[in-house]
mmCIF file of C-alpha atoms and ligand atoms in Angstrom:
data_model
loop_
_atom_site.group_PDB
_atom_site.id
_atom_site.type_symbol
_atom_site.label_atom_id
_atom_site.label_comp_id
_atom_site.label_asym_id
_atom_site.label_seq_id
_atom_site.Cartn_x
_atom_site.Cartn_y
_atom_site.Cartn_z
ATOM 1 C CA UNK A 1 0.000 0.000 0.000
ATOM 2 C CA UNK A 2 1.307 3.434 -0.894
ATOM 3 C CA UNK A 3 2.524 5.555 2.009
ATOM 4 C CA UNK A 4 0.641 8.783 2.643
ATOM 5 C CA UNK A 5 2.397 11.982 3.644
ATOM 6 C CA UNK A 6 1.276 11.368 7.247
ATOM 7 C CA UNK A 7 2.588 7.781 7.229
ATOM 8 C CA UNK A 8 5.953 9.090 6.068
ATOM 9 C CA UNK A 9 6.153 11.678 8.842
ATOM 10 C CA UNK A 10 5.014 9.239 11.519
ATOM 11 C CA UNK A 11 7.164 6.305 10.428
ATOM 12 C CA UNK A 12 10.385 8.006 9.483
ATOM 13 C CA UNK A 13 10.615 11.438 11.056
ATOM 14 C CA UNK A 14 8.554 11.619 14.259
ATOM 15 C CA UNK A 15 10.687 9.399 16.452
ATOM 16 C CA UNK A 16 9.227 8.448 19.816
ATOM 17 C CA UNK A 17 12.682 7.493 21.107
ATOM 18 C CA UNK A 18 13.863 11.109 20.593
ATOM 19 C CA UNK A 19 17.486 10.269 21.207
ATOM 20 C CA UNK A 20 18.298 13.955 20.840
ATOM 21 C CA UNK A 21 15.265 14.834 22.995
ATOM 22 C CA UNK A 22 15.833 18.288 24.399
ATOM 23 C CA UNK A 23 14.001 19.911 27.281
ATOM 24 C CA UNK A 24 14.003 23.208 25.360
ATOM 25 C CA UNK A 25 11.566 21.790 22.762
ATOM 26 C CA UNK A 26 8.112 22.701 24.089
ATOM 27 C CA UNK A 27 6.310 21.430 21.000
ATOM 28 C CA UNK A 28 7.916 19.382 18.230
ATOM 29 C CA UNK A 29 6.490 17.479 15.269
ATOM 30 C CA UNK A 30 2.692 17.220 15.105
ATOM 31 C CA UNK A 31 1.321 20.695 15.613
ATOM 32 C CA UNK A 32 1.102 23.487 13.059
ATOM 33 C CA UNK A 33 4.546 24.713 14.091
ATOM 34 C CA UNK A 34 7.244 23.945 16.640
ATOM 35 C CA UNK A 35 7.842 25.914 19.841
ATOM 36 C CA UNK A 36 11.301 26.090 21.430
ATOM 37 C CA UNK A 37 12.799 28.059 24.299
ATOM 38 C CA UNK A 38 15.805 30.233 23.518
ATOM 39 C CA UNK A 39 17.972 30.518 26.649
ATOM 40 C CA UNK A 40 18.488 33.946 28.230
ATOM 41 C CA UNK A 41 21.487 35.920 27.037
ATOM 42 C CA UNK A 42 21.811 33.965 23.798
ATOM 43 C CA UNK A 43 21.284 34.802 20.142
ATOM 44 C CA UNK A 44 19.501 32.425 17.773
ATOM 45 C CA UNK A 45 21.548 31.624 14.622
ATOM 46 C CA UNK A 46 19.574 30.416 11.568
ATOM 47 C CA UNK A 47 20.701 28.925 8.276
ATOM 48 C CA UNK A 48 19.196 26.895 5.430
ATOM 49 C CA UNK A 49 20.607 24.820 2.592
ATOM 50 C CA UNK A 50 18.957 22.827 -0.179
ATOM 51 C CA UNK A 51 20.390 19.756 -1.908
ATOM 52 C CA UNK A 52 19.030 19.030 -5.385
ATOM 53 C CA UNK A 53 19.691 15.669 -7.087
ATOM 54 C CA UNK A 54 22.170 16.006 -9.943
ATOM 55 C CA UNK A 55 23.234 19.488 -8.816
ATOM 56 C CA UNK A 56 24.503 19.042 -5.246
ATOM 57 C CA UNK A 57 25.069 15.298 -5.300
ATOM 58 C CA UNK A 58 25.553 12.761 -8.111
ATOM 59 C CA UNK A 59 22.361 10.899 -9.063
ATOM 60 C CA UNK A 60 23.842 7.612 -7.753
ATOM 61 C CA UNK A 61 24.345 9.001 -4.232
ATOM 62 C CA UNK A 62 22.982 6.696 -1.523
ATOM 63 C CA UNK A 63 19.933 7.831 0.479
ATOM 64 C CA UNK A 64 21.976 7.602 3.696
ATOM 65 C CA UNK A 65 24.499 10.044 2.304
ATOM 66 C CA UNK A 66 21.779 12.460 1.235
ATOM 67 C CA UNK A 67 20.263 12.372 4.732
ATOM 68 C CA UNK A 68 23.638 12.906 6.379
ATOM 69 C CA UNK A 69 24.762 15.607 3.998
ATOM 70 C CA UNK A 70 21.541 17.644 4.104
ATOM 71 C CA UNK A 71 22.052 18.113 7.840
ATOM 72 C CA UNK A 72 25.877 18.236 7.746
ATOM 73 C CA UNK A 73 26.073 21.207 5.366
ATOM 74 C CA UNK A 74 23.814 23.179 7.697
ATOM 75 C CA UNK A 75 25.781 22.189 10.806
ATOM 76 C CA UNK A 76 28.865 23.371 8.913
ATOM 77 C CA UNK A 77 27.258 26.808 8.469
ATOM 78 C CA UNK A 78 26.404 26.922 12.175
ATOM 79 C CA UNK A 79 30.000 25.907 12.978
ATOM 80 C CA UNK A 80 31.283 28.819 10.911
ATOM 81 C CA UNK A 81 29.189 31.123 13.125
ATOM 82 C CA UNK A 82 30.495 29.551 16.336
ATOM 83 C CA UNK A 83 26.963 28.361 17.098
ATOM 84 C CA UNK A 84 25.967 25.285 19.055
ATOM 85 C CA UNK A 85 23.382 23.327 17.039
ATOM 86 C CA UNK A 86 20.024 22.937 18.765
ATOM 87 C CA UNK A 87 17.105 22.267 16.410
ATOM 88 C CA UNK A 88 16.351 21.728 12.729
ATOM 89 C CA UNK A 89 13.447 21.494 10.312
ATOM 90 C CA UNK A 90 13.410 19.342 7.192
ATOM 91 C CA UNK A 91 11.579 19.634 3.872
ATOM 92 C CA UNK A 92 11.780 16.569 1.605
ATOM 93 C CA UNK A 93 10.499 16.459 -1.965
ATOM 94 C CA UNK A 94 10.353 12.914 -3.319
ATOM 95 C CA UNK A 95 9.425 11.505 -6.734
ATOM 96 C CA UNK A 96 7.804 8.546 -4.936
ATOM 97 C CA UNK A 97 7.558 7.215 -1.369
ATOM 98 C CA UNK A 98 10.096 4.380 -1.239
ATOM 99 C CA UNK A 99 10.252 2.851 2.253
ATOM 100 C CA UNK A 100 13.795 1.527 1.988
ATOM 101 C CA UNK A 101 15.019 4.852 0.668
ATOM 102 C CA UNK A 102 13.308 6.770 3.480
ATOM 103 C CA UNK A 103 14.583 4.386 6.171
ATOM 104 C CA UNK A 104 18.202 4.715 5.018
ATOM 105 C CA UNK A 105 17.862 8.481 4.596
ATOM 106 C CA UNK A 106 16.426 8.916 8.103
ATOM 107 C CA UNK A 107 18.915 6.556 9.741
ATOM 108 C CA UNK A 108 22.020 8.441 8.662
ATOM 109 C CA UNK A 109 20.435 11.858 9.179
ATOM 110 C CA UNK A 110 19.466 10.970 12.755
ATOM 111 C CA UNK A 111 22.852 9.418 13.466
ATOM 112 C CA UNK A 112 24.435 12.820 12.842
ATOM 113 C CA UNK A 113 21.601 14.649 14.637
ATOM 114 C CA UNK A 114 21.984 12.506 17.745
ATOM 115 C CA UNK A 115 25.756 12.945 17.762
ATOM 116 C CA UNK A 116 25.314 16.700 18.120
ATOM 117 C CA UNK A 117 22.069 16.574 20.143
ATOM 118 C CA UNK A 118 20.237 18.563 17.510
ATOM 119 C CA UNK A 119 16.518 17.755 17.359
ATOM 120 C CA UNK A 120 14.209 17.581 14.337
ATOM 121 C CA UNK A 121 11.206 19.712 15.297
ATOM 122 C CA UNK A 122 9.166 19.933 12.097
ATOM 123 C CA UNK A 123 9.150 20.019 8.335
ATOM 124 C CA UNK A 124 7.281 19.257 5.185
ATOM 125 C CA UNK A 125 6.881 16.378 2.715
ATOM 126 C CA UNK A 126 5.939 16.936 -0.923
ATOM 127 C CA UNK A 127 6.047 15.019 -4.199
ATOM 128 C CA UNK A 128 8.331 16.137 -7.029
ATOM 129 C CA UNK A 129 11.920 15.847 -8.280
ATOM 130 C CA UNK A 130 14.233 14.748 -5.419
ATOM 131 C CA UNK A 131 15.372 17.642 -3.263
ATOM 132 C CA UNK A 132 16.005 18.085 0.452
ATOM 133 C CA UNK A 133 16.066 21.337 2.417
ATOM 134 C CA UNK A 134 17.183 21.650 6.026
ATOM 135 C CA UNK A 135 16.962 24.730 8.164
ATOM 136 C CA UNK A 136 19.192 24.538 11.230
ATOM 137 C CA UNK A 137 18.974 26.632 14.378
ATOM 138 C CA UNK A 138 21.874 27.177 16.759
ATOM 139 C CA UNK A 139 22.743 29.216 19.818
ATOM 140 C CA UNK A 140 25.583 31.586 20.683
ATOM 141 C CA UNK A 141 26.125 33.674 23.804
ATOM 142 C CA UNK A 142 24.673 37.126 23.061
ATOM 143 C CA UNK A 143 26.796 39.078 20.581
ATOM 144 C CA UNK A 144 29.270 36.192 20.243
ATOM 145 C CA UNK A 145 28.569 34.908 16.718
ATOM 146 C CA UNK A 146 31.670 34.521 14.542
ATOM 147 C CA UNK A 147 31.539 36.366 11.224
ATOM 148 C CA UNK A 148 33.090 36.592 7.793
ATOM 149 C CA UNK A 149 34.083 40.217 8.306
ATOM 150 C CA UNK A 150 37.003 40.889 10.649
ATOM 151 C CA UNK A 151 40.222 39.657 9.036
ATOM 152 C CA UNK A 152 43.132 42.128 9.302
ATOM 153 C CA UNK A 153 46.548 42.432 7.664
ATOM 154 C CA UNK A 154 49.021 40.075 9.333
ATOM 155 C CA UNK A 155 46.361 37.634 10.584
ATOM 156 C CA UNK A 156 47.267 34.016 9.912
ATOM 157 C CA UNK A 157 44.940 31.932 7.732
ATOM 158 C CA UNK A 158 44.013 28.421 8.884
ATOM 159 C CA UNK A 159 41.886 25.564 7.639
ATOM 160 C CA UNK A 160 40.554 22.519 9.492
ATOM 161 C CA UNK A 161 40.903 18.973 8.140
ATOM 162 C CA UNK A 162 42.132 18.313 4.602
ATOM 163 C CA UNK A 163 41.219 19.950 1.295
ATOM 164 C CA UNK A 164 40.401 18.592 -2.159
ATOM 165 C CA UNK A 165 39.161 15.134 -1.133
ATOM 166 C CA UNK A 166 35.552 15.624 -2.199
ATOM 167 C CA UNK A 167 36.639 17.315 -5.416
ATOM 168 C CA UNK A 168 38.969 14.452 -6.286
ATOM 169 C CA UNK A 169 36.227 11.901 -5.543
ATOM 170 C CA UNK A 170 34.013 13.700 -8.062
ATOM 171 C CA UNK A 171 36.771 13.568 -10.678
ATOM 172 C CA UNK A 172 37.266 9.846 -10.091
ATOM 173 C CA UNK A 173 33.680 8.642 -10.450
ATOM 174 C CA UNK A 174 34.795 5.787 -12.668
ATOM 175 C CA UNK A 175 37.650 4.798 -10.337
ATOM 176 C CA UNK A 176 36.637 3.640 -6.844
ATOM 177 C CA UNK A 177 38.389 5.598 -4.082
ATOM 178 C CA UNK A 178 36.378 4.740 -0.958
ATOM 179 C CA UNK A 179 38.124 7.086 1.488
ATOM 180 C CA UNK A 180 37.635 10.064 -0.828
ATOM 181 C CA UNK A 181 34.067 9.088 -1.671
ATOM 182 C CA UNK A 182 33.366 8.936 2.063
ATOM 183 C CA UNK A 183 34.567 12.536 2.388
ATOM 184 C CA UNK A 184 32.237 13.586 -0.438
ATOM 185 C CA UNK A 185 29.220 11.632 0.824
ATOM 186 C CA UNK A 186 29.666 12.002 4.590
ATOM 187 C CA UNK A 187 31.312 15.368 5.266
ATOM 188 C CA UNK A 188 32.202 16.053 8.927
ATOM 189 C CA UNK A 189 30.851 19.432 10.021
ATOM 190 C CA UNK A 190 33.498 21.077 12.237
ATOM 191 C CA UNK A 191 31.089 21.946 15.032
ATOM 192 C CA UNK A 192 33.643 21.523 17.838
ATOM 193 C CA UNK A 193 36.181 23.717 16.031
ATOM 194 C CA UNK A 194 33.584 26.464 15.527
ATOM 195 C CA UNK A 195 32.830 26.486 19.246
ATOM 196 C CA UNK A 196 36.543 26.541 20.122
ATOM 197 C CA UNK A 197 37.088 29.553 17.835
ATOM 198 C CA UNK A 198 34.607 31.760 19.725
ATOM 199 C CA UNK A 199 36.442 34.849 20.915
ATOM 200 C CA UNK A 200 39.615 33.817 19.043
ATOM 201 C CA UNK A 201 39.010 33.991 15.288
ATOM 202 C CA UNK A 202 38.863 37.385 13.574
ATOM 203 C CA UNK A 203 36.872 35.863 10.661
ATOM 204 C CA UNK A 204 35.430 32.427 9.795
ATOM 205 C CA UNK A 205 33.744 30.851 6.780
ATOM 206 C CA UNK A 206 33.022 27.250 5.864
ATOM 207 C CA UNK A 207 34.554 25.935 2.646
ATOM 208 C CA UNK A 208 31.710 24.810 0.431
ATOM 209 C CA UNK A 209 32.814 26.317 -2.887
ATOM 210 C CA UNK A 210 36.604 25.910 -2.652
ATOM 211 C CA UNK A 211 39.291 27.683 -0.591
ATOM 212 C CA UNK A 212 39.987 30.482 -3.101
ATOM 213 C CA UNK A 213 36.321 31.355 -3.478
ATOM 214 C CA UNK A 214 35.470 31.175 0.211
ATOM 215 C CA UNK A 215 38.644 32.869 1.450
ATOM 216 C CA UNK A 216 37.823 35.471 -1.211
ATOM 217 C CA UNK A 217 34.615 36.252 0.706
ATOM 218 C CA UNK A 218 36.650 37.019 3.836
ATOM 219 C CA UNK A 219 38.871 39.405 1.867
ATOM 220 C CA UNK A 220 36.820 41.160 -0.742
ATOM 221 C CA UNK A 221 34.673 43.497 1.348
ATOM 222 C CA UNK A 222 37.707 44.764 3.180
ATOM 223 C CA UNK A 223 39.845 45.131 0.034
ATOM 224 C CA UNK A 224 42.459 42.734 1.444
ATOM 225 C CA UNK A 225 44.562 39.989 -0.115
ATOM 226 C CA UNK A 226 46.342 36.822 0.964
ATOM 227 C CA UNK A 227 49.492 34.782 0.410
ATOM 228 C CA UNK A 228 48.932 31.017 0.583
ATOM 229 C CA UNK A 229 51.648 28.393 1.090
ATOM 230 C CA UNK A 230 50.717 25.991 -1.719
ATOM 231 C CA UNK A 231 52.868 23.121 -0.409
ATOM 232 C CA UNK A 232 51.399 23.394 3.096
ATOM 233 C CA UNK A 233 47.752 22.979 2.099
ATOM 234 C CA UNK A 234 46.562 19.936 4.071
ATOM 235 C CA UNK A 235 46.083 16.909 1.804
ATOM 236 C CA UNK A 236 44.843 13.520 3.016
ATOM 237 C CA UNK A 237 46.831 10.310 2.490
ATOM 238 C CA UNK A 238 44.189 9.160 -0.018
ATOM 239 C CA UNK A 239 44.480 12.439 -1.887
ATOM 240 C CA UNK A 240 48.296 12.299 -1.996
ATOM 241 C CA UNK A 241 48.258 8.711 -3.204
ATOM 242 C CA UNK A 242 46.018 9.546 -6.154
ATOM 243 C CA UNK A 243 46.961 13.133 -6.981
ATOM 244 C CA UNK A 244 50.609 13.134 -5.910
ATOM 245 C CA UNK A 245 52.069 11.583 -9.055
ATOM 246 C CA UNK A 246 53.995 13.624 -11.611
ATOM 247 C CA UNK A 247 51.175 13.371 -14.176
ATOM 248 C CA UNK A 248 48.613 14.660 -11.687
ATOM 249 C CA UNK A 249 50.650 17.586 -10.273
ATOM 250 C CA UNK A 250 48.095 20.005 -11.642
ATOM 251 C CA UNK A 251 45.330 18.360 -9.590
ATOM 252 C CA UNK A 252 47.643 18.238 -6.558
ATOM 253 C CA UNK A 253 47.805 22.041 -6.451
ATOM 254 C CA UNK A 254 44.519 22.932 -8.068
ATOM 255 C CA UNK A 255 41.943 20.831 -6.208
ATOM 256 C CA UNK A 256 42.755 21.928 -2.632
ATOM 257 C CA UNK A 257 42.410 25.530 -3.849
ATOM 258 C CA UNK A 258 39.346 25.293 -6.054
ATOM 259 C CA UNK A 259 37.290 22.165 -5.355
ATOM 260 C CA UNK A 260 34.187 22.519 -3.219
ATOM 261 C CA UNK A 261 32.239 20.182 -0.942
ATOM 262 C CA UNK A 262 34.919 19.671 1.727
ATOM 263 C CA UNK A 263 32.950 21.544 4.437
ATOM 264 C CA UNK A 264 36.073 22.428 6.376
ATOM 265 C CA UNK A 265 36.388 25.780 8.141
ATOM 266 C CA UNK A 266 38.681 28.564 6.931
ATOM 267 C CA UNK A 267 39.483 31.156 9.603
ATOM 268 C CA UNK A 268 41.877 33.952 10.453
ATOM 269 C CA UNK A 269 43.665 34.501 13.771
ATOM 270 C CA UNK A 270 45.584 37.610 14.890
ATOM 271 C CA UNK A 271 49.261 36.579 14.995
ATOM 272 C CA UNK A 272 49.512 37.170 18.768
ATOM 273 C CA UNK A 273 46.866 34.486 19.372
ATOM 274 C CA UNK A 274 47.923 31.762 16.928
ATOM 275 C CA UNK A 275 49.477 29.589 19.646
ATOM 276 C CA UNK A 276 46.245 29.708 21.638
ATOM 277 C CA UNK A 277 44.133 28.833 18.594
ATOM 278 C CA UNK A 278 46.418 25.979 17.541
ATOM 279 C CA UNK A 279 46.316 24.539 21.067
ATOM 280 C CA UNK A 280 42.519 24.866 21.207
ATOM 281 C CA UNK A 281 42.030 22.959 17.945
ATOM 282 C CA UNK A 282 44.926 20.486 18.135
ATOM 283 C CA UNK A 283 42.920 17.637 19.665
ATOM 284 C CA UNK A 284 39.598 18.321 17.956
ATOM 285 C CA UNK A 285 38.437 16.316 14.911
ATOM 286 C CA UNK A 286 40.321 17.568 11.834
ATOM 287 C CA UNK A 287 42.806 19.671 13.805
ATOM 288 C CA UNK A 288 44.003 22.751 11.912
ATOM 289 C CA UNK A 289 46.788 23.863 9.580
ATOM 290 C CA UNK A 290 48.178 27.350 8.969
ATOM 291 C CA UNK A 291 48.034 27.910 5.199
ATOM 292 C CA UNK A 292 48.932 31.571 4.778
ATOM 293 C CA UNK A 293 48.682 35.168 5.897
ATOM 294 C CA UNK A 294 46.452 38.184 5.193
ATOM 295 C CA UNK A 295 48.138 40.942 3.175
ATOM 296 C CA UNK A 296 47.114 44.471 2.257
ATOM 297 C CA UNK A 297 47.505 43.977 -1.513
ATOM 298 C CA UNK A 298 44.178 42.683 -2.886
ATOM 299 C CA UNK A 299 44.051 39.272 -4.588
ATOM 300 C CA UNK A 300 45.145 35.775 -3.577
ATOM 301 C CA UNK A 301 48.726 34.710 -4.356
ATOM 302 C CA UNK A 302 50.388 31.334 -3.838
ATOM 303 C CA UNK A 303 53.959 30.521 -2.922
ATOM 304 C CA UNK A 304 56.038 27.350 -3.198
ATOM 305 C CA UNK A 305 58.693 26.294 -0.702
ATOM 306 C CA UNK A 306 61.355 27.547 -3.136
ATOM 307 C CA UNK A 307 59.773 31.031 -2.834
ATOM 308 C CA UNK A 308 58.428 31.101 -6.387
ATOM 309 C CA UNK A 309 54.980 32.683 -6.439
ATOM 310 C CA UNK A 310 52.012 32.591 -8.772
ATOM 311 C CA UNK A 311 48.503 33.936 -8.950
ATOM 312 C CA UNK A 312 45.954 31.125 -9.153
ATOM 313 C CA UNK A 313 42.808 31.621 -11.183
ATOM 314 C CA UNK A 314 39.478 29.934 -10.615
ATOM 315 C CA UNK A 315 38.803 31.904 -7.475
ATOM 316 C CA UNK A 316 35.123 32.167 -8.374
ATOM 317 C CA UNK A 317 34.282 28.674 -7.115
ATOM 318 C CA UNK A 318 31.051 27.010 -8.064
ATOM 319 C CA UNK A 319 28.316 29.486 -8.929
ATOM 320 C CA UNK A 320 24.905 28.135 -9.809
ATOM 321 C CA UNK A 321 23.668 30.787 -12.183
ATOM 322 C CA UNK A 322 27.013 31.614 -13.761
ATOM 323 C CA UNK A 323 27.226 27.962 -14.803
ATOM 324 C CA UNK A 324 23.625 28.252 -15.954
ATOM 325 C CA UNK A 325 22.435 24.900 -14.629
ATOM 326 C CA UNK A 326 20.083 25.858 -11.899
HETATM 327 P P1 LIG B 401 0.624 21.462 7.684
HETATM 328 O O1 LIG B 401 -0.451 20.913 6.840
HETATM 329 O O2 LIG B 401 0.176 22.316 8.838
HETATM 330 O O3 LIG B 401 1.763 22.059 6.913
HETATM 331 P P2 LIG B 401 1.886 18.959 7.737
HETATM 332 O O4 LIG B 401 0.831 17.962 7.504
HETATM 333 O O5 LIG B 401 2.749 19.382 6.602
HETATM 334 O O6 LIG B 401 1.230 20.212 8.447
HETATM 335 O O7 LIG B 401 2.839 18.457 8.892
HETATM 336 C C1 LIG B 401 2.310 17.898 10.084
HETATM 337 C C2 LIG B 401 3.379 17.945 11.141
HETATM 338 O O8 LIG B 401 4.451 17.133 10.743
HETATM 339 C C3 LIG B 401 3.938 19.337 11.378
HETATM 340 O O9 LIG B 401 4.258 19.442 12.760
HETATM 341 C C4 LIG B 401 5.179 19.326 10.556
HETATM 342 O O10 LIG B 401 6.165 20.210 11.088
HETATM 343 C C5 LIG B 401 5.628 17.883 10.677
HETATM 344 N N1 LIG B 401 6.417 17.442 9.510
HETATM 345 C C6 LIG B 401 6.017 17.401 8.212
HETATM 346 N N2 LIG B 401 6.979 16.925 7.418
HETATM 347 C C7 LIG B 401 8.046 16.666 8.222
HETATM 348 C C8 LIG B 401 9.352 16.178 8.002
HETATM 349 N N3 LIG B 401 9.819 15.880 6.795
HETATM 350 N N4 LIG B 401 10.149 16.057 9.074
HETATM 351 C C9 LIG B 401 9.719 16.393 10.295
HETATM 352 N N5 LIG B 401 8.516 16.846 10.568
HETATM 353 C C10 LIG B 401 7.670 16.994 9.562
HETATM 354 MG MG1 LIG B 402 2.971 21.102 5.505
#
């Protein structure tokens, strides 16, 4: 028998076990809207991201990955604001109600939700081409949200984790590379790092469109530039094994700078506080690596260990409408 919209909500999204059950949810799924309590002296931080099949994930992506990623990309935005995730809403548009698909989708989404104690409090289910939208809600102590604006000349530039893995996985669709595919399908939002950077980072952004493009957002409004150490960009063992050969040198330098979908954080730290920031992030998932410094001359330049420099292009990252595909 075909599942109705209400069956779908009841069976897959309204979980009685509420593993992430939070006492600040006064009313969750089931009423016309959810009601939550925002603690005194905190600001509410809101973000939303949509994943569309064929645009944000390859058509062969597993339902579990789609469930994980829809929430992860939003938790990554909250991390970049220094916010602690609290609640989320979910809108799913499905071509048809497939029970196995929904079960796998919900399982991996809730695994991530439970890990961060973020509770699903409402949403919507509609029929149509596959697309998933999550809105996430987080909390920061009043006035304490981290921002994109704030980088200053001389600040050091850091990134969490490794860069280019997801981009390389996309290039290698015909060649199985499980560790890289895992990074593409199950990105790790750097929630802990975002919290640790409160009061320390002068600017933060999450890397969804590639380092050059996203670092560019930290620089452009202030008319600043940056020098990046191209050999010091963090690359995973899987990445180095596949992109470290002589023939693939171009990918070795290009992907960590331009490929999107890594969902690491890029942040700047005043030089007097770098030791503190490095110590704060050293033992957190992904750690951090210093990749460059903010300069007054606009534009992003790269330098090799032998001091030769070059100006990379491709700093625009992925832009939906420029590429004219939705
Ligand atoms: P309405 O007709 O008022 O929009 P719905 O029938 O769409 O209500 O939803 C009923 C309840 O189920 C609401 O509390 C709504 O937030 C919740 N809900 C609907 N879809 C989802 C979903 N995908 N995930 C979680 N909760 C959902
Ligand atoms: Mg509705």
